[in-house]
XYZ file of N, CA and C in Angstrom:
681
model
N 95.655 78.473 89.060
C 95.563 77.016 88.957
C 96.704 76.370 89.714
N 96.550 75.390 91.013
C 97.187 74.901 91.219
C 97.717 73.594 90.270
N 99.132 73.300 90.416
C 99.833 72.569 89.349
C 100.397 71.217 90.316
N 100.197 70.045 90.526
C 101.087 69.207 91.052
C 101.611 67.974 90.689
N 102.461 67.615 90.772
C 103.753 66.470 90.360
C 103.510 64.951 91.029
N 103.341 63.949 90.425
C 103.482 62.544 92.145
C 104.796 62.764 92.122
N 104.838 61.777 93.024
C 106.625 61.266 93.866
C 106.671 60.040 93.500
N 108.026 59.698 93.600
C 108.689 58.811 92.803
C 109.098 57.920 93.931
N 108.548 57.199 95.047
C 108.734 56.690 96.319
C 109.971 55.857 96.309
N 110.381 54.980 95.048
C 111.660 54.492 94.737
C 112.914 54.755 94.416
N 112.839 56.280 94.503
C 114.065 57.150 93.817
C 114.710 57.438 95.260
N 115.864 57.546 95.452
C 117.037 58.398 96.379
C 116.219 59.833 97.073
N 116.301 59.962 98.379
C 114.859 61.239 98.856
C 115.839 62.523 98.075
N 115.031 63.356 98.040
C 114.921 64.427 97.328
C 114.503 65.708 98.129
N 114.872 66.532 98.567
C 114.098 67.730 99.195
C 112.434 67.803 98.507
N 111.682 67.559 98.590
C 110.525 68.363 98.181
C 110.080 69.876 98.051
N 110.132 70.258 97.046
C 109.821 71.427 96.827
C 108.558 72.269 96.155
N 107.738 73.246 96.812
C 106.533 74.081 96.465
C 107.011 75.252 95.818
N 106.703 75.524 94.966
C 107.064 76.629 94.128
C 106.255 77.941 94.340
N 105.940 78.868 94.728
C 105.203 80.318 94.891
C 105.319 81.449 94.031
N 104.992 81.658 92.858
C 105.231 83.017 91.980
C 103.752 83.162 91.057
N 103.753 84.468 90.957
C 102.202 84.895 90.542
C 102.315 84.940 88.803
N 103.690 84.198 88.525
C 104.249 84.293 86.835
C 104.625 82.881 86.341
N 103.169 82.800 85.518
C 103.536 80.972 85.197
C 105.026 80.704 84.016
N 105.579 81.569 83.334
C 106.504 81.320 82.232
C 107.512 81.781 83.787
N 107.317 82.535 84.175
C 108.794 82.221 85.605
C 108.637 80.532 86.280
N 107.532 80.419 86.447
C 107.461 79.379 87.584
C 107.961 78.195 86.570
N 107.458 78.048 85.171
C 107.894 77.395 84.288
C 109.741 76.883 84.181
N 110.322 78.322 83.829
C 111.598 78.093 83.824
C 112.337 77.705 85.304
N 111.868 77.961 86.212
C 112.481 77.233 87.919
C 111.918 76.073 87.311
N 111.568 75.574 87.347
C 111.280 74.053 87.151
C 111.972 73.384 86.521
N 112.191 74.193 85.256
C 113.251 73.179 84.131
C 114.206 73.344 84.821
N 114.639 74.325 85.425
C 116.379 74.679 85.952
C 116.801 73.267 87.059
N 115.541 73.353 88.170
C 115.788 72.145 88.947
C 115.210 70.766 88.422
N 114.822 70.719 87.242
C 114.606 69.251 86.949
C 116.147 68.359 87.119
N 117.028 69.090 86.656
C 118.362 68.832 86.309
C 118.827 68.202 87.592
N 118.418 68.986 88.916
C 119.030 68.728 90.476
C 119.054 67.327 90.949
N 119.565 66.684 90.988
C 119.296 65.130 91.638
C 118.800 65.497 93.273
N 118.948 66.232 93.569
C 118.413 66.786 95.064
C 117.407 67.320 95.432
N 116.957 67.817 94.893
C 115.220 68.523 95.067
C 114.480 68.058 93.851
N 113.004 68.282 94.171
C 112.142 67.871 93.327
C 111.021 68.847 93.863
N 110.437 69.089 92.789
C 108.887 70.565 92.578
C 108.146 69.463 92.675
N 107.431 69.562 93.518
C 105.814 68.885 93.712
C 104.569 69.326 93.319
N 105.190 70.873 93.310
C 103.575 71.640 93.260
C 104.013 72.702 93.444
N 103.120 73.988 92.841
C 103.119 74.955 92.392
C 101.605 75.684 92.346
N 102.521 77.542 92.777
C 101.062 77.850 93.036
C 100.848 79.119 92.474
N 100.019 80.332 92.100
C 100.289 81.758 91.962
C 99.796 82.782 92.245
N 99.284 82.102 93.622
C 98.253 82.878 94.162
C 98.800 82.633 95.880
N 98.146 83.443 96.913
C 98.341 83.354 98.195
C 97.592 82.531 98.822
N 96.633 82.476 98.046
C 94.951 81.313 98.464
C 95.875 79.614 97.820
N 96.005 79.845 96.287
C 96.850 78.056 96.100
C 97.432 78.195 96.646
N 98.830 78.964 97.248
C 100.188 78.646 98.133
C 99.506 77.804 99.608
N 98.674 78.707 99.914
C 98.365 77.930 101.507
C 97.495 76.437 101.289
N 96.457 76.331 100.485
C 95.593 75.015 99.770
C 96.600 74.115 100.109
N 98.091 74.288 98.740
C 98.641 73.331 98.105
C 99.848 73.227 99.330
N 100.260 73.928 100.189
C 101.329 73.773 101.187
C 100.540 72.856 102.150
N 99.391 72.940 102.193
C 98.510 72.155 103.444
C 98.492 71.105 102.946
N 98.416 70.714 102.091
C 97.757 69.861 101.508
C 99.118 68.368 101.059
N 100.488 69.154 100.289
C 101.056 68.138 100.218
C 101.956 68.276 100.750
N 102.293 69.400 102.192
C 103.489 69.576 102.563
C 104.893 69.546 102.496
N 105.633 70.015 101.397
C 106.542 70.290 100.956
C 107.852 70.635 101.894
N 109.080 70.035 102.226
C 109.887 70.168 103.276
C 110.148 71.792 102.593
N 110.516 72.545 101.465
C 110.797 73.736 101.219
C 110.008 74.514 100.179
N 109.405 75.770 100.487
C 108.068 76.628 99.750
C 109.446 77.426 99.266
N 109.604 77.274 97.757
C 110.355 78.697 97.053
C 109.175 79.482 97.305
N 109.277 80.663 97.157
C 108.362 81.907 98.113
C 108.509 83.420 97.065
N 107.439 83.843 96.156
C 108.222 85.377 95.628
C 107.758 86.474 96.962
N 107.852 87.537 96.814
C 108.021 88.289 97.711
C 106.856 89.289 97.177
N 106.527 89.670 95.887
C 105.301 90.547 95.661
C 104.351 89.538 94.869
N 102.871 89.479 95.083
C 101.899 89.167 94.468
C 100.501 89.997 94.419
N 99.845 90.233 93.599
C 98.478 90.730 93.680
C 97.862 90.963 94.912
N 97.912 89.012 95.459
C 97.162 89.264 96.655
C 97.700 88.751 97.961
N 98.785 89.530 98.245
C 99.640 89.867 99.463
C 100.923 89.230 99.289
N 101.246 88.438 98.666
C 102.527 88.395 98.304
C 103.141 87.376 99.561
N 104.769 87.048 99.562
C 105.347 86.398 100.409
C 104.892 86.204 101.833
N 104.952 87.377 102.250
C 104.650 87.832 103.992
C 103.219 87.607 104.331
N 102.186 87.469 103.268
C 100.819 86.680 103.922
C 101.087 85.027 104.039
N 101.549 84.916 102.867
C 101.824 83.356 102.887
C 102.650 82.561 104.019
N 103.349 83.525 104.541
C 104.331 83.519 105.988
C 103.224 83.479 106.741
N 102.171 84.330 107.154
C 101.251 84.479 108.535
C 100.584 83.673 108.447
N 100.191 83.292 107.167
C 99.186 82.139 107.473
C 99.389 80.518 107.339
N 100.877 80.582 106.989
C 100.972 78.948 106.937
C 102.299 78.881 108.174
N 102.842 79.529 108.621
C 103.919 79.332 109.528
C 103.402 78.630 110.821
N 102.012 79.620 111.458
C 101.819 78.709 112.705
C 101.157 77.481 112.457
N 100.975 76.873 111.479
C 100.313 76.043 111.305
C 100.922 74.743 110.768
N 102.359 75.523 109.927
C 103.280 73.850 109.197
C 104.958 74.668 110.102
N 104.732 74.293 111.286
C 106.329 75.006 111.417
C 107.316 74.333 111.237
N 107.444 73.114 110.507
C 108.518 72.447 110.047
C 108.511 72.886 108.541
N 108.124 73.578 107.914
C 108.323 73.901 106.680
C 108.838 74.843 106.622
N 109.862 75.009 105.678
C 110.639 76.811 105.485
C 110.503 76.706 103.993
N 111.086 78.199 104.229
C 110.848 78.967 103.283
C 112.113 80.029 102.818
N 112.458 79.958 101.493
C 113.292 80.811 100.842
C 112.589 81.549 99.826
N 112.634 82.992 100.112
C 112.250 83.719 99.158
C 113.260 83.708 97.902
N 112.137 84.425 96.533
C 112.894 84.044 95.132
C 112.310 84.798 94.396
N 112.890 86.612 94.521
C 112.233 87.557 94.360
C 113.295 87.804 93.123
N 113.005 89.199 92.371
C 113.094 90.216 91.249
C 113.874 91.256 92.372
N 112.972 91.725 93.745
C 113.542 92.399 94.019
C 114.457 92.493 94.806
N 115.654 92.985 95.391
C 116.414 93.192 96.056
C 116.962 94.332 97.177
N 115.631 94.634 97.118
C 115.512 96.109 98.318
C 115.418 95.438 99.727
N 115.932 96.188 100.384
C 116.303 95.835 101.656
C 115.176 95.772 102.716
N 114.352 96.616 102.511
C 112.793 96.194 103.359
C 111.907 95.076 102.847
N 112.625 94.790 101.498
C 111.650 93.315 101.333
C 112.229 92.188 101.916
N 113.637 92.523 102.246
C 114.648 91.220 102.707
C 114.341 91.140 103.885
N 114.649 92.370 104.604
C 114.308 92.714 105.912
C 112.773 91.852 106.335
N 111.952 92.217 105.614
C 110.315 92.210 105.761
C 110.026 90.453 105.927
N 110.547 89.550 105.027
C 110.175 89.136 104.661
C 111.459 87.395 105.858
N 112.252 88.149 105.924
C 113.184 87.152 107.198
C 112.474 87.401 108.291
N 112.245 88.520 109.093
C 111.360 89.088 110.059
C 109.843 88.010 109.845
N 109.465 87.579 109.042
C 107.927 86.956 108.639
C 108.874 86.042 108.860
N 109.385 84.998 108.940
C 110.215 83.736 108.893
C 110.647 82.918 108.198
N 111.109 83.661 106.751
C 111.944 83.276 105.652
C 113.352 82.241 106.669
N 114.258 81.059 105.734
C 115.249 81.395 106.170
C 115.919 81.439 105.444
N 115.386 82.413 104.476
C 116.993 83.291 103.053
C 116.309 83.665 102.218
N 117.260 84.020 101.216
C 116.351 84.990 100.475
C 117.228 85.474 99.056
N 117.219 84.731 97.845
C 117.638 84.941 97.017
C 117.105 85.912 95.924
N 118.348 86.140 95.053
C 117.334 86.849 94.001
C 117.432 86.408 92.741
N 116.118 86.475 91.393
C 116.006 86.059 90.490
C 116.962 85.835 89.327
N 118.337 86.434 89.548
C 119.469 86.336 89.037
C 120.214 84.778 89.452
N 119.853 84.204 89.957
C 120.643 82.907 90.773
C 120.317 81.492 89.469
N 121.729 81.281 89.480
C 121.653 79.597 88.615
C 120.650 78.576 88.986
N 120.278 77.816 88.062
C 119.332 77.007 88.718
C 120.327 75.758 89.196
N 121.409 75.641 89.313
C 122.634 74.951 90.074
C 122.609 75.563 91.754
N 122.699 76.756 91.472
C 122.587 77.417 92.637
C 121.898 77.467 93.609
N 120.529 78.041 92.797
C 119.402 77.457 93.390
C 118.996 76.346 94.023
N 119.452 75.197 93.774
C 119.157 73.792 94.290
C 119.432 73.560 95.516
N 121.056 74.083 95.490
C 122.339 74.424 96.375
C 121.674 75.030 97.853
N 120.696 75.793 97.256
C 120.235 77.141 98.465
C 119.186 76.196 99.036
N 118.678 75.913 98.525
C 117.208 74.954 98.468
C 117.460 73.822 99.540
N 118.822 73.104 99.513
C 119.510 72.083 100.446
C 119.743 72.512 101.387
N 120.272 73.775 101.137
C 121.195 74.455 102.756
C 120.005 74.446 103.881
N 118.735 75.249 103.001
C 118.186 75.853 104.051
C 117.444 74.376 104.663
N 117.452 73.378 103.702
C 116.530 72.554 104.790
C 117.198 71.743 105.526
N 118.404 72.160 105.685
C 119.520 71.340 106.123
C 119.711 72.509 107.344
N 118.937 73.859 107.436
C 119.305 74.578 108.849
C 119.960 75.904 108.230
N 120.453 76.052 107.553
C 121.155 76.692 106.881
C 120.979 77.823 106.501
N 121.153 79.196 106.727
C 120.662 80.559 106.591
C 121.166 81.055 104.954
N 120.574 81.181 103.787
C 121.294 81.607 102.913
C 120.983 82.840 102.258
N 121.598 83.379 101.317
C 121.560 84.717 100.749
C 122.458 85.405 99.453
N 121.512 85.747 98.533
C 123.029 86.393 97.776
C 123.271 87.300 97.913
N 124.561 87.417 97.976
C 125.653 87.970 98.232
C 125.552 89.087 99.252
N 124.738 90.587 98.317
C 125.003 91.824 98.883
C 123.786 91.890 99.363
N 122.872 90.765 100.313
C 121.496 91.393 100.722
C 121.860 90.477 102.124
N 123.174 90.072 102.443
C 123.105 89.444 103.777
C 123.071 90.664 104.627
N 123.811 91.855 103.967
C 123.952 92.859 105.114
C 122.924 93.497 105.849
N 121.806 93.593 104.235
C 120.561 93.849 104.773
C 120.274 93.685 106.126
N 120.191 92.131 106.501
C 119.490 90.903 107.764
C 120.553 91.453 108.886
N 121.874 91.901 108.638
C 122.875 92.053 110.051
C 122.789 93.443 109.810
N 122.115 94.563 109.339
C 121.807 95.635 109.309
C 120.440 95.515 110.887
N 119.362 95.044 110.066
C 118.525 94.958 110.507
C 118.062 94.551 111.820
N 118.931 93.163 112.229
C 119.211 92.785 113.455
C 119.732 93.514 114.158
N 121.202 94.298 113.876
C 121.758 94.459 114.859
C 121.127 95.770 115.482
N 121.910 95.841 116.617
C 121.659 97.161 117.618
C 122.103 98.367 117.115
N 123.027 98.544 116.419
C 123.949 99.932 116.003
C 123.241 101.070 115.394
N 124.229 102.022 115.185
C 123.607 103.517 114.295
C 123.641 103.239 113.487
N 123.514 101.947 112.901
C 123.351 101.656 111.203
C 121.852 101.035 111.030
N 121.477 100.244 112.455
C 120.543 99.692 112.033
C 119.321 99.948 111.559
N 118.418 99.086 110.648
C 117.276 99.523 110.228
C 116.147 99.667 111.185
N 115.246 100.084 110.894
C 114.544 100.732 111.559
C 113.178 99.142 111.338
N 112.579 99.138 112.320
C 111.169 98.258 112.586
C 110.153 98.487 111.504
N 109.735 100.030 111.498
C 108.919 99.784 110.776
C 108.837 101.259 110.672
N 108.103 102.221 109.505
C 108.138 103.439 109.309
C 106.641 103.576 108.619
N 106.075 104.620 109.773
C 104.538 104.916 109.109
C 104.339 105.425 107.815
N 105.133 106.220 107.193
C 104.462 106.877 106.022
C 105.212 105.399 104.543
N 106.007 104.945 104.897
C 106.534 103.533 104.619
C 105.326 102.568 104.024
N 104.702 102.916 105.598
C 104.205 101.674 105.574
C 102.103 101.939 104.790
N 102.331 103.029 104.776
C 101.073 103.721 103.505
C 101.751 102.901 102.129
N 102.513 102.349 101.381
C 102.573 101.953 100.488
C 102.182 100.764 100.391
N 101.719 100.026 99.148
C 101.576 99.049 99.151
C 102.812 98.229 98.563
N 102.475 96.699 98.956
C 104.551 96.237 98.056
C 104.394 96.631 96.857
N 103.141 96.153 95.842
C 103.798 96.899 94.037
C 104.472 98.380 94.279
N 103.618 99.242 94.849
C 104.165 100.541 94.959
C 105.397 100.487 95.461
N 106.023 100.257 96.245
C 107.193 99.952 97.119
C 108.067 99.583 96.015
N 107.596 98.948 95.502
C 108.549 98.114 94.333
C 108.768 99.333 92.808
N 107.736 99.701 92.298
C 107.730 100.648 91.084
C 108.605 102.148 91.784
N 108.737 102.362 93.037
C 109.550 103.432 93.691
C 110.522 103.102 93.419
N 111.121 102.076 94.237
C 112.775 101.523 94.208
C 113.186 101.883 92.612
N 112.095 100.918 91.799
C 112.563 101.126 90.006
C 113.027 102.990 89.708
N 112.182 103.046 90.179
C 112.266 104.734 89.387
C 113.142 105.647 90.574
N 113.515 105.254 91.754
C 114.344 106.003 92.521
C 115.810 105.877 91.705
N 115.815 104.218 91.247
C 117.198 103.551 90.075
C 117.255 104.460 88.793
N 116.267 104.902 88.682
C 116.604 106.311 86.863
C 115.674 105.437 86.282
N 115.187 104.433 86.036
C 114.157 103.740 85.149
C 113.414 104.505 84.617
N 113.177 104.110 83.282
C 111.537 105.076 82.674
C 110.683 103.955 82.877
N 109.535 104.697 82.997
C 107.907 104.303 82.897
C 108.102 102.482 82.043
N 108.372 103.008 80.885
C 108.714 101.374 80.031
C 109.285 100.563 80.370
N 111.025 100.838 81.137
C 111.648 99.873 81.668
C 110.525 98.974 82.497
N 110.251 100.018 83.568
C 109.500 99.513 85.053
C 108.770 98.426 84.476
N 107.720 99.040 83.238
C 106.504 98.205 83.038
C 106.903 96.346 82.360
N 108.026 96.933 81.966
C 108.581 95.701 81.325
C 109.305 94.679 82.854
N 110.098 95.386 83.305
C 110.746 94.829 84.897
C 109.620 94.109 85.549
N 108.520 94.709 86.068
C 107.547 94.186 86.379
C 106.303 93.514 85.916
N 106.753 93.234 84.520
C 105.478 92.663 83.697
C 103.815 93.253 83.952
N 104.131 94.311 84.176
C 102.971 95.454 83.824
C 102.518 96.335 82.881
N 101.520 97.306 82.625
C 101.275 97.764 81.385
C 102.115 99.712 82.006
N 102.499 100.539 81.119
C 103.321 101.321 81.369
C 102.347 102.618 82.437
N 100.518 102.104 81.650
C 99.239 102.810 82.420
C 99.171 102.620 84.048
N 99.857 101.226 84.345
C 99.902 100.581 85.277
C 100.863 101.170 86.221
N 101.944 101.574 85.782
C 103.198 102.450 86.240
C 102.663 103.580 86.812
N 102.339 104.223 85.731
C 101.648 105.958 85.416
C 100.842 106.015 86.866
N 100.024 105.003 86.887
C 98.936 105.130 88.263
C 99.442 104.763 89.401
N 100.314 103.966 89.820
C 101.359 103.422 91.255
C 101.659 104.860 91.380
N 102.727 105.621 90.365
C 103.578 106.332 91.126
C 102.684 107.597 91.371
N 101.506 107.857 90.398
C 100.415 108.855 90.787
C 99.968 108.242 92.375
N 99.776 107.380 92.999
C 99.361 106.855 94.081
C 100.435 107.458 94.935
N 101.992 106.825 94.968
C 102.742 107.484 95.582
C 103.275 108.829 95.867
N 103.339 109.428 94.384
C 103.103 111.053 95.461
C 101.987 110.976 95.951
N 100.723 111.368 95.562
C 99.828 111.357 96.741
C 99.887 111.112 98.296
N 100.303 109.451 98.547
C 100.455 108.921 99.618
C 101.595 109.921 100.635
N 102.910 110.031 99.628
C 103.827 110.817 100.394
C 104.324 112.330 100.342
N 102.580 112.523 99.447
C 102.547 114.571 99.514
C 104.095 114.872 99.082
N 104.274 114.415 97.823
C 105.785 115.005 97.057
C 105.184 114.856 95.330
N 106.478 116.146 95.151
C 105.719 116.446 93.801
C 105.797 116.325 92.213
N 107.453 115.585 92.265
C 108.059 114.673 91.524
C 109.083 113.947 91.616
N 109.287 113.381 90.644
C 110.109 111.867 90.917
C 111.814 111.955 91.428
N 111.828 113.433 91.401
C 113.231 113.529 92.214
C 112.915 113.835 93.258
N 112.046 113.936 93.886
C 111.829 114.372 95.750
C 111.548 113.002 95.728
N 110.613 111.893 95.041
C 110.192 110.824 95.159
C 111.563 110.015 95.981
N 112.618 110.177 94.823
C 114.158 109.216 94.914
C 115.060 109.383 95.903
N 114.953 111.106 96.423
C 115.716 111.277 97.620
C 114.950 110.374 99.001
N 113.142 110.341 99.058
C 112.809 109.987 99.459
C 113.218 108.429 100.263
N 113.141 107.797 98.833
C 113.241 106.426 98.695
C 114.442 106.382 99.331
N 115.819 106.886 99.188
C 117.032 106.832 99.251
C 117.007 107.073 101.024
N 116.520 108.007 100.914
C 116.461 107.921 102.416
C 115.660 107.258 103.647
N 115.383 106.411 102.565
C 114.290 105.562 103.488
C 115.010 103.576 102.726
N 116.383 103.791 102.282
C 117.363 102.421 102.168
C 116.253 101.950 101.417
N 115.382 102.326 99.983
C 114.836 101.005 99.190
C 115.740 101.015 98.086
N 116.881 102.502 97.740
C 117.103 102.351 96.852
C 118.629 101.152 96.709
């Protein structure tokens, strides 16, 4: 269900802001956090990849908060399909996760920053200004990610990796968890999934990457920078 707000045409301008997360009690609490902001204002809200593009077309929002995994394609579709089309609109991702191929993945699609779900809703506002003000932002330990990724060196990340790229993002995401020591329950709880739901991702992932438990899984992961 798309959700939207009027404007207050008499008030001091305000950043306009679109909200993107596939979790209405998340999308709920961003809202209260920036009601507080005298600087931005939520217009609309979406939790799907189909409302994100509708409701971005529709009331054009100077900044799309953006999550990074959804059901149905998550951040980086919502990037391909509304970028060539609103290129004055940006976008800050406002993910759970903090793995470096989603940061990577998802600046590369034309984020410009990329926070994570740990951030004040003070903060948040803060980030929300910068970027529409030009402004590249990030917390803290995932800028390196982006100057990893960019740069030229023997550090840098890599474009793109085929057996990588056999995963899907939930999977991608329930790896990282369990490469971290997580049990089955944590994950299911981390990701607001059922623990059956777990059980079958990571059955998917060995499969996908012909390994035969969750410690070949983690060296895996580790060596492939999700952990």
């Amino acid at each position: 269900m798309l959700i939207v707000t009027g404007e207050d045409t008499t008030a001091p301008h305000r950043v306009r802001v679109f909200l993107v997360d596939d979790h209405a009690l998340f999308r709920t609490g961003v809202r209260a956090e920036l009601a507080a902001a005298e600087q931005v204002e939520v217009v609309g809200e979406a939790g799907s990849v189909a409302e994100a593009v509708a409701g971005i077309a529709h009331y054009k929002p100077e900044v799309v908060l953006l999550d990074v995994h959804m059901p149905d394609g998550g951040g980086a579709e919502v990037l391909r399909q509304v970028r060539g089309q609103q290129p004055d609109v940006v976008f800050l991702a406002l993910s759970v996760s903090d793995a470096a191929e989603d940061v990577i993945a998802v600046i590369r699609g034309g984020a410009r920053g990329y926070v994570t779900k740990t951030i004040s809703g003070r903060e948040l506002a803060d980030a929300i200004v910068r970027v529409r003000a030009g402004d590249a932002v990030f917390s803290p330990r995932l800028a390196g990610f982006v100057l990893d990724a960019f740069s030229e060196g023997p550090n840098s990340a890599p474009v793109g990796d085929p057996e990588l790229d056999l995963l899907t993002p939930r999977e991608r995401e329930v790896l990282r968890l369990l490469a971290r020591g997580y049990a089955y329950k944590e994950i299911a709880s981390e990701l607001f999934i059922s623990v059956k739901t777990v059980e079958t991702h990571v059955s998917s992932v060995l499969r996908k990457t012909q390994l035969s438990n969750r410690y070949e899984l983690s060296r895996w992961a580790s060596d492939r920078r999700l952990v």
